Short mmCIF file of N, CA and C in Angstrom, two decimals:
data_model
loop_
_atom_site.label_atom_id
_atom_site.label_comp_id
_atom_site.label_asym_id
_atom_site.label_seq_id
_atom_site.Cartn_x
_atom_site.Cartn_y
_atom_site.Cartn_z
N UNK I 1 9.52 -24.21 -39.63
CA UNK I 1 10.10 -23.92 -38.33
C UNK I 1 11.41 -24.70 -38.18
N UNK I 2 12.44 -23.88 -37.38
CA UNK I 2 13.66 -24.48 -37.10
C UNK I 2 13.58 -25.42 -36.39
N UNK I 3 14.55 -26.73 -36.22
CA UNK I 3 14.49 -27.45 -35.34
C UNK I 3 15.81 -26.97 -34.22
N UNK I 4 15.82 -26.96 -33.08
CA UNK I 4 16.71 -26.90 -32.53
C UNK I 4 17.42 -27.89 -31.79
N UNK I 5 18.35 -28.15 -31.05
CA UNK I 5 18.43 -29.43 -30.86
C UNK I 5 19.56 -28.71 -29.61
N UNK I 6 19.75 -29.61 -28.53
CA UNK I 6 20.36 -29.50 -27.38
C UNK I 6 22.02 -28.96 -27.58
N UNK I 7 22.31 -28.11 -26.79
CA UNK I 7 23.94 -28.06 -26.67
C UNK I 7 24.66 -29.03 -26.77
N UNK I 8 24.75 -29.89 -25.76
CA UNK I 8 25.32 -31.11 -24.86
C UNK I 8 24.99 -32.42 -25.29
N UNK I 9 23.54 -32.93 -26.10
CA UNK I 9 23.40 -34.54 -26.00
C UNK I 9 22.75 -33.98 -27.68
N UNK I 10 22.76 -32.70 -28.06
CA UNK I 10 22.23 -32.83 -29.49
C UNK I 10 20.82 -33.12 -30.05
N UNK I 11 19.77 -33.71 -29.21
CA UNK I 11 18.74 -34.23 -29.01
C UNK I 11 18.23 -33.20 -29.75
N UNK I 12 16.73 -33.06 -30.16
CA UNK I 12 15.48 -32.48 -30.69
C UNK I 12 15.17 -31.42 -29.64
N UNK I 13 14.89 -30.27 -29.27
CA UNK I 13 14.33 -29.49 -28.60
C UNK I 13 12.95 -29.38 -28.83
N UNK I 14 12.28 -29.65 -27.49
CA UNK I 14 10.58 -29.31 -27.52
C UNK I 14 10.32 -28.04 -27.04
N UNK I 15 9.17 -27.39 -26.92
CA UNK I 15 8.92 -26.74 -25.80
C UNK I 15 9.43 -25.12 -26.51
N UNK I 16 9.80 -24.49 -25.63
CA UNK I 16 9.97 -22.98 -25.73
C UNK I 16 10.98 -22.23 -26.90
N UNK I 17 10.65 -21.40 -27.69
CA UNK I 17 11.63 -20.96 -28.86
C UNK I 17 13.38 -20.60 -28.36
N UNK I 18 13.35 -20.43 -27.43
CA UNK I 18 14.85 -19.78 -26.70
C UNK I 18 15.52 -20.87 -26.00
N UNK I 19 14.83 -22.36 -25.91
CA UNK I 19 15.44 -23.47 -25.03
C UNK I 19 16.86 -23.75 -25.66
N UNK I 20 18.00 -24.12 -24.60
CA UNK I 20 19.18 -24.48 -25.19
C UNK I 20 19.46 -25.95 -24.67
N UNK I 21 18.77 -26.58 -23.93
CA UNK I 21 19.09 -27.77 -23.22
C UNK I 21 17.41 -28.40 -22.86
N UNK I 22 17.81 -29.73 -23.11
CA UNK I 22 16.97 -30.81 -22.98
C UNK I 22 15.99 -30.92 -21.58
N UNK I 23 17.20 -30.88 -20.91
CA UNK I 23 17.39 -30.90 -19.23
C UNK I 23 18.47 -30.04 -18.65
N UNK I 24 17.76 -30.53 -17.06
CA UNK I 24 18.82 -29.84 -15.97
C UNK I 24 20.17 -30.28 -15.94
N UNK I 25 20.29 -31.92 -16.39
CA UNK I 25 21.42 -32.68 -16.26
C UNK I 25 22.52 -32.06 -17.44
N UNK I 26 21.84 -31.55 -18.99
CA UNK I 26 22.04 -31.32 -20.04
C UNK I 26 22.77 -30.35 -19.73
N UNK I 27 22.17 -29.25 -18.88
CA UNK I 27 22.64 -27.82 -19.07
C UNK I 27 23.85 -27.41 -17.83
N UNK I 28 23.95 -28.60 -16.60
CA UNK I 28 24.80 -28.57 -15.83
C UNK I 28 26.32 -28.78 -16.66
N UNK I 29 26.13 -30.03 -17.38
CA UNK I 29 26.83 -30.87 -17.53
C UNK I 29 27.78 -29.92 -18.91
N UNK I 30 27.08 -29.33 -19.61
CA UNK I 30 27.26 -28.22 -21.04
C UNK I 30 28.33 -27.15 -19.98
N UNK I 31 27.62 -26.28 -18.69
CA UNK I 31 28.48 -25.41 -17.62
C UNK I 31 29.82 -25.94 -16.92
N UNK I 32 29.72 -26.99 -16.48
CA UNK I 32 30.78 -27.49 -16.32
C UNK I 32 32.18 -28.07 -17.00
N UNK I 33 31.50 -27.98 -18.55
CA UNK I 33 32.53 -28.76 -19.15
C UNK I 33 32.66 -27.48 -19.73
N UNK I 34 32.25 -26.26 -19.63
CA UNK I 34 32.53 -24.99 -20.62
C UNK I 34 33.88 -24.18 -19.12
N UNK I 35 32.94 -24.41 -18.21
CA UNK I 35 34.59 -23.95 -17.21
C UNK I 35 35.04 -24.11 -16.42
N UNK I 36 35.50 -25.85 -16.91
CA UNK I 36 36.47 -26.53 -15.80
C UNK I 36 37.89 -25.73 -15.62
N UNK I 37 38.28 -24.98 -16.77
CA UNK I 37 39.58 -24.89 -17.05
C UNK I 37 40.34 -23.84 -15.94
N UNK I 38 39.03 -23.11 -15.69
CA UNK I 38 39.34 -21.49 -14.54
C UNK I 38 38.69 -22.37 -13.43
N UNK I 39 37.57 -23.44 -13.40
CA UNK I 39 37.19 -23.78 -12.13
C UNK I 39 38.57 -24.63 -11.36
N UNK I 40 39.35 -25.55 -12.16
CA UNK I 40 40.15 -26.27 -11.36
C UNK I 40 41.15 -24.51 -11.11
N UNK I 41 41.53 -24.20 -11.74
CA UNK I 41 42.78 -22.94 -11.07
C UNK I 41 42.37 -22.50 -9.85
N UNK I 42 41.19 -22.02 -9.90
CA UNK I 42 40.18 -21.20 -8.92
C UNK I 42 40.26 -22.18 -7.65
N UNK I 43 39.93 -23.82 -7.83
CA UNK I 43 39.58 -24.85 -6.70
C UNK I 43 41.65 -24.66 -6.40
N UNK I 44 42.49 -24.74 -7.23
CA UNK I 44 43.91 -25.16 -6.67
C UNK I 44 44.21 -23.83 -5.29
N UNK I 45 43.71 -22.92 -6.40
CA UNK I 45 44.35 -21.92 -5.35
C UNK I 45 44.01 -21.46 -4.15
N UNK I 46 42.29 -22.18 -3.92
CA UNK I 46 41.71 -22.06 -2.75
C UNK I 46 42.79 -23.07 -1.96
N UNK I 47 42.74 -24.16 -2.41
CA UNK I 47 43.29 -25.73 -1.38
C UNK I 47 44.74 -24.76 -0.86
N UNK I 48 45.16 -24.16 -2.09
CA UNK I 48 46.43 -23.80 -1.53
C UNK I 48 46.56 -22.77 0.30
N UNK I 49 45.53 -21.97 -0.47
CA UNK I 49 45.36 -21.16 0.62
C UNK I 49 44.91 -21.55 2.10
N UNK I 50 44.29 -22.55 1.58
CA UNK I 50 43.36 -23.55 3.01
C UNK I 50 44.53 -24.08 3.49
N UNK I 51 45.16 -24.35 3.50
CA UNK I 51 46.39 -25.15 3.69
C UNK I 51 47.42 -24.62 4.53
N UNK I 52 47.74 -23.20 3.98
CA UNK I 52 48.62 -22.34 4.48
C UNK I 52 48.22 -22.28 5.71
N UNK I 53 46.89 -21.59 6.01
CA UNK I 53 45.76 -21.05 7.01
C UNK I 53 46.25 -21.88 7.72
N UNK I 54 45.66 -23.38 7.48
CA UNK I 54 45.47 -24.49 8.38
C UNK I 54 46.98 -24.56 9.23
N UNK I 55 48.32 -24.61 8.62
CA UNK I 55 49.51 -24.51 8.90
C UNK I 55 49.91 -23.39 10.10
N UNK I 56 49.37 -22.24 10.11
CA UNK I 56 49.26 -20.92 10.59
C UNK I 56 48.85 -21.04 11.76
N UNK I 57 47.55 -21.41 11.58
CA UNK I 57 46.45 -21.54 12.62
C UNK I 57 47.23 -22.62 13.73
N UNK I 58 47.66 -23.93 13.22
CA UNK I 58 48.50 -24.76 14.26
C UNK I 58 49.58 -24.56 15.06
N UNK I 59 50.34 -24.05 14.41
CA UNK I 59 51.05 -23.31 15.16
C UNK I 59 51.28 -22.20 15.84
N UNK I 60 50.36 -21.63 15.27
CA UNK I 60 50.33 -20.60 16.27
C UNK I 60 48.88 -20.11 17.44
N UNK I 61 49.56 -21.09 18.59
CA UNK I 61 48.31 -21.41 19.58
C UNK I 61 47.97 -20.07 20.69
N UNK I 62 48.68 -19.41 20.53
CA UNK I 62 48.82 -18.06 21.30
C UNK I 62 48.54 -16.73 20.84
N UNK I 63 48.52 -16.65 19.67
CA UNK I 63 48.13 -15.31 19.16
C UNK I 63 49.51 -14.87 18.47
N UNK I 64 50.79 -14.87 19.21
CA UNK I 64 52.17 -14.56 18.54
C UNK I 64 52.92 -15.76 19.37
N UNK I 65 53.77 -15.78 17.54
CA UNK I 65 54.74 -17.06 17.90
C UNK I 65 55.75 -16.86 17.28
N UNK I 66 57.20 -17.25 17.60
CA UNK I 66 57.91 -17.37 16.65
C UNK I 66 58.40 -18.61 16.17
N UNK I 67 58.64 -18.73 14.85
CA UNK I 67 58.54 -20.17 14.26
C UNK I 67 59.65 -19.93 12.96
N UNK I 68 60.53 -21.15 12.88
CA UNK I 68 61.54 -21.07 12.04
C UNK I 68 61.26 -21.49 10.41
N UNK I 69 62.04 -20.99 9.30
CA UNK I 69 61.37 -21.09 8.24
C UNK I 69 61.17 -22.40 7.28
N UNK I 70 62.50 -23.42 8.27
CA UNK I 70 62.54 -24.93 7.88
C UNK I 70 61.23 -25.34 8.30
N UNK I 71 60.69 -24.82 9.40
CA UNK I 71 59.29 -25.52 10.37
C UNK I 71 58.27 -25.26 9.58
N UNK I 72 58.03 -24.41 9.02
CA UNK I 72 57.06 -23.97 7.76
C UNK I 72 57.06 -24.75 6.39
N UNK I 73 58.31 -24.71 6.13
CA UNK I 73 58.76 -25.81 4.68
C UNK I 73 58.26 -26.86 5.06
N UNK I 74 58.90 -27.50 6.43
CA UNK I 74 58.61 -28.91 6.82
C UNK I 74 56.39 -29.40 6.54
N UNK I 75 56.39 -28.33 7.06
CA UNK I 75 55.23 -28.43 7.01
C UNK I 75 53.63 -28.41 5.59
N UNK I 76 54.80 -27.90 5.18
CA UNK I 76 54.31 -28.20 3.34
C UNK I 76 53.62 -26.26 2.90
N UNK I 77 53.83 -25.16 3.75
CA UNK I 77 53.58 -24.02 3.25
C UNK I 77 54.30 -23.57 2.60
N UNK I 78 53.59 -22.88 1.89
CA UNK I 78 54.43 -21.61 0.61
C UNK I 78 53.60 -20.70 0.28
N UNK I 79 54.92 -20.19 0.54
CA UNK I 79 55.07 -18.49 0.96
C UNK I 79 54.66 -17.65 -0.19
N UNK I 80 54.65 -18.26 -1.22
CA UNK I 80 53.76 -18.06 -2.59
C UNK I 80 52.23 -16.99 -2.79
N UNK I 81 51.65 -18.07 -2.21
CA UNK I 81 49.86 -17.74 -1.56
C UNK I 81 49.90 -17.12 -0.36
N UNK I 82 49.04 -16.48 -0.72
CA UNK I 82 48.74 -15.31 0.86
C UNK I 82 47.41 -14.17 0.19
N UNK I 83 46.37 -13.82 1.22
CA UNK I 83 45.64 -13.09 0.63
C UNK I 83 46.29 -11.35 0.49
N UNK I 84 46.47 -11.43 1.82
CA UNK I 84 46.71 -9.58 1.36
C UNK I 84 48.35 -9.58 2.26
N UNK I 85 48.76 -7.77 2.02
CA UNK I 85 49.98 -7.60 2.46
C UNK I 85 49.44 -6.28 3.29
N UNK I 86 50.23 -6.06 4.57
CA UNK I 86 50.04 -4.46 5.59
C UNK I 86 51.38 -4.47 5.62
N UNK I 87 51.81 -3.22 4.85
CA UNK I 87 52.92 -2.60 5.22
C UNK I 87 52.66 -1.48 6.70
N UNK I 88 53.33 -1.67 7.26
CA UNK I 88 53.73 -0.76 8.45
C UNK I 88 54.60 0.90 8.30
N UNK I 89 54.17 1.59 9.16
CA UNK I 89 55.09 3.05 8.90
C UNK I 89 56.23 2.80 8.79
N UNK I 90 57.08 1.66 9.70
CA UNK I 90 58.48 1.96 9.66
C UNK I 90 58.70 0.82 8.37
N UNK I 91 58.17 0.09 7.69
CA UNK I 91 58.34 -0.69 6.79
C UNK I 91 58.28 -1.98 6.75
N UNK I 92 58.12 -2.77 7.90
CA UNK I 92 57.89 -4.20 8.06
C UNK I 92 56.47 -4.86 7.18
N UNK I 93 56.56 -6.23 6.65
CA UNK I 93 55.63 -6.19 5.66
C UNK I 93 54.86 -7.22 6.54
N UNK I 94 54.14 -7.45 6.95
CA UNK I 94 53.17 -8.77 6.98
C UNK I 94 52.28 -9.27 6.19
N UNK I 95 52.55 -10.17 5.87
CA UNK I 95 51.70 -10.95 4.97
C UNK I 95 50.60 -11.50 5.43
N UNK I 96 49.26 -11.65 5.20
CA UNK I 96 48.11 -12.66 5.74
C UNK I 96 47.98 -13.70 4.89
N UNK I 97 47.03 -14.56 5.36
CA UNK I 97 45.82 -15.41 4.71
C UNK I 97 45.03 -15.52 5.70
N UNK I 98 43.82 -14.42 5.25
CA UNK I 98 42.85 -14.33 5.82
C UNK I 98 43.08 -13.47 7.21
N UNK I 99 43.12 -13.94 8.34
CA UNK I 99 43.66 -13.28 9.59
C UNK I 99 44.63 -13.70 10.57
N UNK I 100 44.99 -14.69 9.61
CA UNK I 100 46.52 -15.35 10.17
C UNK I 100 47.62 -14.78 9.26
N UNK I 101 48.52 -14.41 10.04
CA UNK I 101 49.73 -13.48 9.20
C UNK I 101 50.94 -13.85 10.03
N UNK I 102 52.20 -13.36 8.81
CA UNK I 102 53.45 -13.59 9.42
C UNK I 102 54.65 -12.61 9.21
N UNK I 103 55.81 -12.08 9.86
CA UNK I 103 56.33 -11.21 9.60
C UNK I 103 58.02 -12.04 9.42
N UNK I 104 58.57 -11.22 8.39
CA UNK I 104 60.22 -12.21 8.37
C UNK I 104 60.47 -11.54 9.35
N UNK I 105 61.15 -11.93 10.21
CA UNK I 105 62.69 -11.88 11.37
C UNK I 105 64.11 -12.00 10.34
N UNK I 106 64.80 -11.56 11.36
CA UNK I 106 66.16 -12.29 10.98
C UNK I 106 66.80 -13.45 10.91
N UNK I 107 67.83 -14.08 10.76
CA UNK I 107 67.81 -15.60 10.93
C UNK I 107 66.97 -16.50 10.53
N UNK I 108 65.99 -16.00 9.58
CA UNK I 108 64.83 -17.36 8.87
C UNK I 108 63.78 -17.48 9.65
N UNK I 109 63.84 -16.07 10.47
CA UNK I 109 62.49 -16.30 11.87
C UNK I 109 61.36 -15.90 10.72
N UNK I 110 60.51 -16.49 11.36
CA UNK I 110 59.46 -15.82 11.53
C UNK I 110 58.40 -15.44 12.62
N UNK I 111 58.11 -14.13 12.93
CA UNK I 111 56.60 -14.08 13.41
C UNK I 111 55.56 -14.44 13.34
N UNK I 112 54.55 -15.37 13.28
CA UNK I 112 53.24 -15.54 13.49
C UNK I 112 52.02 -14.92 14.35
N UNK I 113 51.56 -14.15 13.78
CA UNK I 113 50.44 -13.44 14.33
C UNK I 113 48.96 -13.41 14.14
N UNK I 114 48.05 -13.29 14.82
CA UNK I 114 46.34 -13.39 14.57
C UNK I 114 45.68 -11.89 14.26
N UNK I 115 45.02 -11.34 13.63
CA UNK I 115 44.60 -10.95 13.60
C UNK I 115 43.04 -10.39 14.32
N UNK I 116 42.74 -9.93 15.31
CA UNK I 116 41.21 -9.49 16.19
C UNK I 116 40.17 -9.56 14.83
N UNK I 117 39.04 -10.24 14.84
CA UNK I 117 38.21 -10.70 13.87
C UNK I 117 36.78 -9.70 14.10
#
């Protein structure tokens, strides 16, 4: 009979013909280190997005606001991240994250708007 021996710590395998890990700690620890590489991208681009939101959401205490595009920079957003886009009939684009959205103006304006949930 084969011996098998753990993914992660290499150890002797007891127990069941199909076991790949020792333990729970073994087999976490084997998942995590197999996909940190898409988990950190995946965790950046959430923070990013949380961020924006959070930015959105503050300033805009009314439902519609208008807010300048230094006031946004200042504030550490980018315009980068955003979940989705609604183009309009006549062509205006708004951008969201999540149900906070913003529309360019002229002059570096912007619109800030909420979305009904």
């Amino acid at each position: 009979m084969e011996k098998k021996e753990c993914l992660e710590c290499k150890e002797t395998l007891k127990g069941r013909i199909d076991k790949k890990f020792c333990s729970d700690y073994c087999r976490n620890s084997y998942n995590n280190r197999i996909n940190k590489d898409s988990k950190n991208l995946i965790r950046n681009i959430n923070n990013r997005l949380r961020k924006n939101y959070k930015i959105l959401s503050d300033l805009n205490t009314t439902g519609k606001t208008k807010v300048s595009r230094t006031k946004l920079y200042d504030k550490g957003f980018d315009f980068q991240f955003f979940t989705s886009i609604y183009k309009t009939k006549t062509g205006n684009l708004y951008h969201y994250i999540y149900n906070e959205g913003y529309l360019a103006l002229e002059n570096e304006t912007f619109l800030l708007i909420r979305k009904d949930k």
